[in-house]
Amino acid sequence: MAIVNRTPDSFHDRGRTFALEKATEAVTKAAADGADWIDIGGVPFAPGPEVTAAEELDRVLPVVEAARGLAGVSVDTFRPEVATAVIKAGAGIVNDTSGLRDPAMADAVAGTDAQLVICHSLAAPRTEYPSPRYGDVTDEVGAFLRAKVELALSRGVRPDQIIIDPGHDLNKNTFHSLELCRRLDEIAAIGYPMLAALSNKDFIGETLDRPQQERLAGTLATVVFCITRGARIMRVHDVKAATDAIRMTEAMLGWREPAYTRHNI
């Protein structure tokens, strides 16, 4: 899953694809580099200035249109009204990093062909949550996700529509995110496809002492590790490098045939 943000304050690209022309170029490149899905964002989860629903739709809808036919389309939003509009425009995944803070998000997805990513987080979108504390982060994240899955099902979302995401770094410190990686198989055991959004995150930077733009190697190591622990959708910035790492991992696990075989044949 590639990341294309039409935001001036996204944590990694810092507005590089905020301009519509740059966003559509990024969509085309992500598809060419092997992305199965392109996740389009109009409002970051992190604290920042208010962006209205109308502004968010103005940002994401043209990119949804540009991505259709090139790859599957996902939209990262916490607003049910935005979810409804982007599904009508052709989005196949709604990526709710707020973890169904507004249960109406489930209503927006129920009865459609779209899928819903339910992500663990504690803070309301765009707000601070300093110094998060957990007794057992994996157990608590798992309990949260199970409860939110039950909420979605109770509002008519089908089981085959649900994807879960433990929310690495979202209201978690580096030790929490590393612990989630180690025990990711326990989250996978909930029984739904699992997305891992790891790319260039601060837990990688703090572990390796690497600034934001020097975390690719750490990201790739984390991607491969999390696949072996049950992650099946990897949300990444560097699509080409991640695709190679993922496909090589799949081949070693026996899930993918080599692209060709000439060596010593």
Short mmCIF file of C-alpha atoms in Angstrom, two decimals:
data_model
loop_
_atom_site.label_atom_id
_atom_site.label_comp_id
_atom_site.label_asym_id
_atom_site.label_seq_id
_atom_site.Cartn_x
_atom_site.Cartn_y
_atom_site.Cartn_z
CA MET A 1 0.00 0.00 0.00
CA ALA A 2 1.61 3.24 -1.19
CA ILE A 3 1.15 6.53 0.65
CA VAL A 4 0.17 9.72 -1.18
CA ASN A 5 -0.71 12.65 1.06
CA ARG A 6 -2.29 15.88 -0.14
CA THR A 7 -1.31 17.64 3.04
CA PRO A 8 1.21 20.38 3.74
CA ASP A 9 2.14 18.87 7.10
CA SER A 10 2.49 15.11 6.63
CA PHE A 11 5.13 13.68 8.92
CA HIS A 12 7.45 12.23 6.25
CA ASP A 13 7.06 14.01 2.92
CA ARG A 14 6.38 17.44 4.48
CA GLY A 15 4.03 18.54 1.72
CA ARG A 16 5.98 17.13 -1.24
CA THR A 17 2.75 15.80 -2.81
CA PHE A 18 0.39 18.53 -1.55
CA ALA A 19 0.08 20.09 -5.01
CA LEU A 20 -2.42 18.16 -7.12
CA GLU A 21 0.04 17.73 -9.99
CA LYS A 22 2.64 16.26 -7.62
CA ALA A 23 0.04 13.98 -6.04
CA THR A 24 -1.09 12.58 -9.38
CA GLU A 25 2.54 12.06 -10.42
CA ALA A 26 3.11 10.16 -7.16
CA VAL A 27 0.07 7.99 -7.84
CA THR A 28 1.33 7.06 -11.30
CA LYS A 29 4.82 6.28 -9.99
CA ALA A 30 3.50 4.21 -7.07
CA ALA A 31 1.44 2.07 -9.43
CA ALA A 32 4.41 1.61 -11.77
CA ASP A 33 6.62 0.64 -8.81
CA GLY A 34 4.29 -2.19 -7.82
CA ALA A 35 1.72 -0.80 -5.39
CA ASP A 36 -1.43 -2.89 -5.10
CA TRP A 37 -3.20 -0.09 -3.20
CA ILE A 38 -2.66 3.65 -2.98
CA ASP A 39 -3.66 5.23 0.33
CA ILE A 40 -4.65 8.87 -0.16
CA GLY A 41 -4.71 11.24 2.78
CA GLY A 42 -6.09 14.74 3.12
CA VAL A 43 -5.66 15.26 6.88
CA PRO A 44 -2.82 13.87 9.02
CA PHE A 45 -3.63 12.06 12.27
CA ALA A 46 -1.03 14.13 14.13
CA PRO A 47 -1.86 17.43 15.83
CA GLY A 48 -2.29 20.41 13.54
CA PRO A 49 -4.66 23.06 12.25
CA GLU A 50 -8.31 22.31 11.54
CA VAL A 51 -9.16 21.00 8.08
CA THR A 52 -12.88 20.95 7.30
CA ALA A 53 -14.59 17.99 5.66
CA ALA A 54 -15.13 20.09 2.53
CA GLU A 55 -11.41 20.93 2.37
CA GLU A 56 -10.50 17.29 2.91
CA LEU A 57 -12.74 16.19 0.04
CA ASP A 58 -11.32 18.90 -2.23
CA ARG A 59 -7.89 17.45 -1.52
CA VAL A 60 -8.59 13.72 -1.90
CA LEU A 61 -11.31 13.34 -4.54
CA PRO A 62 -9.14 14.40 -7.54
CA VAL A 63 -6.44 11.97 -6.41
CA VAL A 64 -8.99 9.17 -6.02
CA GLU A 65 -10.00 9.85 -9.62
CA ALA A 66 -6.35 9.80 -10.74
CA ALA A 67 -5.67 6.49 -8.97
CA ARG A 68 -8.72 4.62 -10.25
CA GLY A 69 -7.70 2.04 -12.81
CA LEU A 70 -4.02 2.15 -11.78
CA ALA A 71 -4.32 0.41 -8.41
CA GLY A 72 -6.82 -0.16 -5.66
CA VAL A 73 -7.80 3.08 -3.94
CA SER A 74 -7.73 3.65 -0.19
CA VAL A 75 -8.54 6.88 1.62
CA ASP A 76 -7.14 7.68 5.06
CA THR A 77 -9.94 9.51 6.88
CA PHE A 78 -11.68 9.61 10.25
CA ARG A 79 -14.85 11.31 8.96
CA PRO A 80 -17.91 9.21 7.99
CA GLU A 81 -19.12 11.84 5.52
CA VAL A 82 -15.77 11.77 3.72
CA ALA A 83 -15.86 7.96 3.71
CA THR A 84 -19.29 7.99 2.08
CA ALA A 85 -18.16 10.40 -0.64
CA VAL A 86 -14.91 8.60 -1.49
CA ILE A 87 -16.62 5.20 -1.64
CA LYS A 88 -19.07 6.66 -4.16
CA ALA A 89 -16.05 8.00 -6.08
CA GLY A 90 -14.48 4.54 -6.29
CA ALA A 91 -12.39 4.02 -3.16
CA GLY A 92 -12.19 0.39 -2.11
CA ILE A 93 -10.74 0.88 1.38
CA VAL A 94 -11.49 3.39 4.11
CA ASN A 95 -8.47 3.62 6.43
CA ASP A 96 -9.74 4.95 9.78
CA THR A 97 -6.75 5.71 12.00
CA SER A 98 -9.10 6.91 14.74
CA GLY A 99 -10.29 3.34 15.38
CA LEU A 100 -14.02 4.00 14.88
CA ARG A 101 -13.99 6.90 17.34
CA ASP A 102 -17.13 7.90 15.44
CA PRO A 103 -19.18 4.67 15.09
CA ALA A 104 -20.95 6.21 12.10
CA MET A 105 -17.82 5.28 10.13
CA ALA A 106 -19.01 1.68 10.29
CA ASP A 107 -22.41 2.79 8.96
CA ALA A 108 -20.69 4.50 6.02
CA VAL A 109 -18.94 1.27 5.02
CA ALA A 110 -21.73 -1.22 5.81
CA GLY A 111 -23.66 -2.31 2.75
CA THR A 112 -20.90 -1.26 0.33
CA ASP A 113 -18.14 -3.20 -1.39
CA ALA A 114 -15.44 -1.22 0.43
CA GLN A 115 -13.23 -2.53 3.20
CA LEU A 116 -12.62 -0.83 6.53
CA VAL A 117 -9.25 -0.56 8.28
CA ILE A 118 -9.77 -0.39 12.04
CA CYS A 119 -6.63 1.06 13.62
CA HIS A 120 -5.68 1.24 17.29
CA SER A 121 -5.21 4.76 18.60
CA LEU A 122 -6.18 6.57 21.78
CA ALA A 123 -6.23 10.29 21.00
CA ALA A 124 -8.90 12.10 19.06
CA PRO A 125 -7.55 12.98 15.61
CA ARG A 126 -5.33 16.08 15.48
CA THR A 127 -4.84 16.15 19.27
CA GLU A 128 -1.90 15.45 21.57
CA TYR A 129 -1.70 12.35 23.76
CA PRO A 130 1.51 12.75 25.74
CA SER A 131 3.27 9.92 27.56
CA PRO A 132 0.93 7.00 26.79
CA ARG A 133 0.96 4.22 29.39
CA TYR A 134 0.07 0.54 28.98
CA GLY A 135 0.18 -2.37 31.38
CA ASP A 136 0.64 -4.79 28.45
CA VAL A 137 0.56 -2.95 25.16
CA THR A 138 -0.11 -6.00 22.98
CA ASP A 139 -2.94 -7.28 25.16
CA GLU A 140 -4.52 -3.83 25.34
CA VAL A 141 -4.21 -3.18 21.60
CA GLY A 142 -5.70 -6.62 20.92
CA ALA A 143 -8.62 -6.01 23.28
CA PHE A 144 -9.29 -2.63 21.66
CA LEU A 145 -9.29 -4.10 18.15
CA ARG A 146 -11.57 -6.98 19.13
CA ALA A 147 -14.05 -4.55 20.68
CA LYS A 148 -14.00 -2.27 17.65
CA VAL A 149 -14.45 -5.23 15.29
CA GLU A 150 -17.53 -6.26 17.28
CA LEU A 151 -18.82 -2.69 17.04
CA ALA A 152 -18.36 -2.71 13.26
CA LEU A 153 -20.08 -6.08 12.91
CA SER A 154 -23.00 -4.92 15.06
CA ARG A 155 -23.55 -2.02 12.64
CA GLY A 156 -23.67 -4.19 9.55
CA VAL A 157 -20.06 -4.36 8.38
CA ARG A 158 -19.39 -7.83 7.00
CA PRO A 159 -16.44 -9.86 8.34
CA ASP A 160 -14.86 -9.91 4.87
CA GLN A 161 -14.77 -6.10 4.88
CA ILE A 162 -12.61 -5.79 7.99
CA ILE A 163 -8.85 -5.14 8.16
CA ILE A 164 -7.06 -4.47 11.45
CA ASP A 165 -4.02 -2.30 12.19
CA PRO A 166 -2.23 -2.22 15.58
CA GLY A 167 -1.21 1.39 14.97
CA HIS A 168 2.55 1.42 15.44
CA ASP A 169 3.64 4.75 16.98
CA LEU A 170 0.07 6.07 17.22
CA ASN A 171 -0.11 7.08 20.88
CA LYS A 172 2.73 4.64 21.57
CA ASN A 173 6.38 5.17 22.39
CA THR A 174 9.30 3.31 20.79
CA PHE A 175 9.27 0.50 23.37
CA HIS A 176 5.54 -0.03 22.79
CA SER A 177 6.00 -0.24 19.00
CA LEU A 178 8.94 -2.64 19.27
CA GLU A 179 6.92 -4.85 21.62
CA LEU A 180 4.04 -4.87 19.13
CA CYS A 181 6.43 -6.00 16.39
CA ARG A 182 7.75 -8.85 18.54
CA ARG A 183 4.24 -10.04 19.40
CA LEU A 184 2.46 -9.15 16.17
CA ASP A 185 1.37 -12.75 15.72
CA GLU A 186 -0.95 -12.23 18.71
CA ILE A 187 -2.69 -9.40 16.85
CA ALA A 188 -2.84 -11.48 13.67
CA ALA A 189 -4.57 -14.22 15.70
CA ILE A 190 -7.62 -11.95 16.02
CA GLY A 191 -8.41 -13.43 12.63
CA TYR A 192 -8.67 -10.56 10.14
CA PRO A 193 -6.18 -9.38 7.52
CA MET A 194 -3.65 -7.13 9.22
CA LEU A 195 -2.18 -3.91 7.90
CA ALA A 196 1.11 -2.63 9.30
CA ALA A 197 1.90 1.06 8.87
CA LEU A 198 5.60 1.19 9.78
CA SER A 199 7.24 3.27 7.12
CA ASN A 200 9.91 5.70 8.37
CA LYS A 201 8.24 5.97 11.75
CA ASP A 202 9.86 7.43 14.82
CA PHE A 203 10.34 4.07 16.57
CA ILE A 204 12.65 3.13 13.71
CA GLY A 205 14.47 6.45 13.86
CA GLU A 206 14.90 6.30 17.64
CA THR A 207 16.07 2.69 17.54
CA LEU A 208 18.71 3.34 14.89
CA ASP A 209 19.46 7.01 15.64
CA ARG A 210 18.48 7.97 12.11
CA PRO A 211 16.73 11.17 10.98
CA GLN A 212 13.46 11.10 9.07
CA GLN A 213 14.98 10.75 5.59
CA GLU A 214 17.48 8.00 6.53
CA ARG A 215 15.15 5.26 7.73
CA LEU A 216 14.66 3.16 4.59
CA ALA A 217 16.90 0.27 5.66
CA GLY A 218 15.24 0.15 9.07
CA THR A 219 11.83 0.30 7.43
CA LEU A 220 12.62 -2.62 5.13
CA ALA A 221 13.91 -4.74 8.02
CA THR A 222 10.73 -3.99 9.95
CA VAL A 223 8.52 -4.79 6.94
CA VAL A 224 10.15 -8.19 6.47
CA PHE A 225 10.00 -9.00 10.18
CA CYS A 226 6.33 -8.08 10.44
CA ILE A 227 5.40 -10.20 7.42
CA THR A 228 6.83 -13.21 9.23
CA ARG A 229 4.63 -12.28 12.21
CA GLY A 230 1.41 -12.13 10.18
CA ALA A 231 1.14 -8.69 8.57
CA ARG A 232 -0.35 -8.92 5.09
CA ILE A 233 -0.71 -5.30 3.95
CA MET A 234 2.33 -3.05 4.26
CA ARG A 235 1.74 0.72 4.10
CA VAL A 236 4.95 2.31 2.80
CA HIS A 237 6.45 5.45 1.29
CA ASP A 238 9.22 3.79 -0.77
CA VAL A 239 7.17 1.44 -2.90
CA LYS A 240 9.81 0.00 -5.20
CA ALA A 241 12.25 -0.97 -2.44
CA ALA A 242 9.47 -2.31 -0.22
CA THR A 243 7.96 -4.32 -3.08
CA ASP A 244 11.31 -6.04 -3.72
CA ALA A 245 11.72 -6.80 0.00
CA ILE A 246 8.17 -8.13 0.25
CA ARG A 247 8.39 -10.29 -2.88
CA MET A 248 11.72 -11.75 -1.82
CA THR A 249 10.27 -12.56 1.60
CA GLU A 250 7.25 -14.20 -0.03
CA ALA A 251 9.51 -16.30 -2.27
CA MET A 252 11.60 -17.51 0.68
CA LEU A 253 8.42 -18.43 2.53
CA GLY A 254 7.20 -20.38 -0.50
CA TRP A 255 4.34 -18.04 -1.33
CA ARG A 256 5.67 -16.66 -4.64
CA GLU A 257 7.50 -18.17 -7.60
CA PRO A 258 10.66 -16.45 -8.90
CA ALA A 259 10.12 -14.03 -11.78
CA TYR A 260 12.40 -16.22 -13.90
CA THR A 261 14.88 -19.08 -13.42
CA ARG A 262 18.03 -19.30 -15.59
CA HIS A 263 20.80 -19.72 -13.02
CA ASN A 264 22.34 -23.24 -13.20
CA ILE A 265 19.38 -24.57 -15.22
#
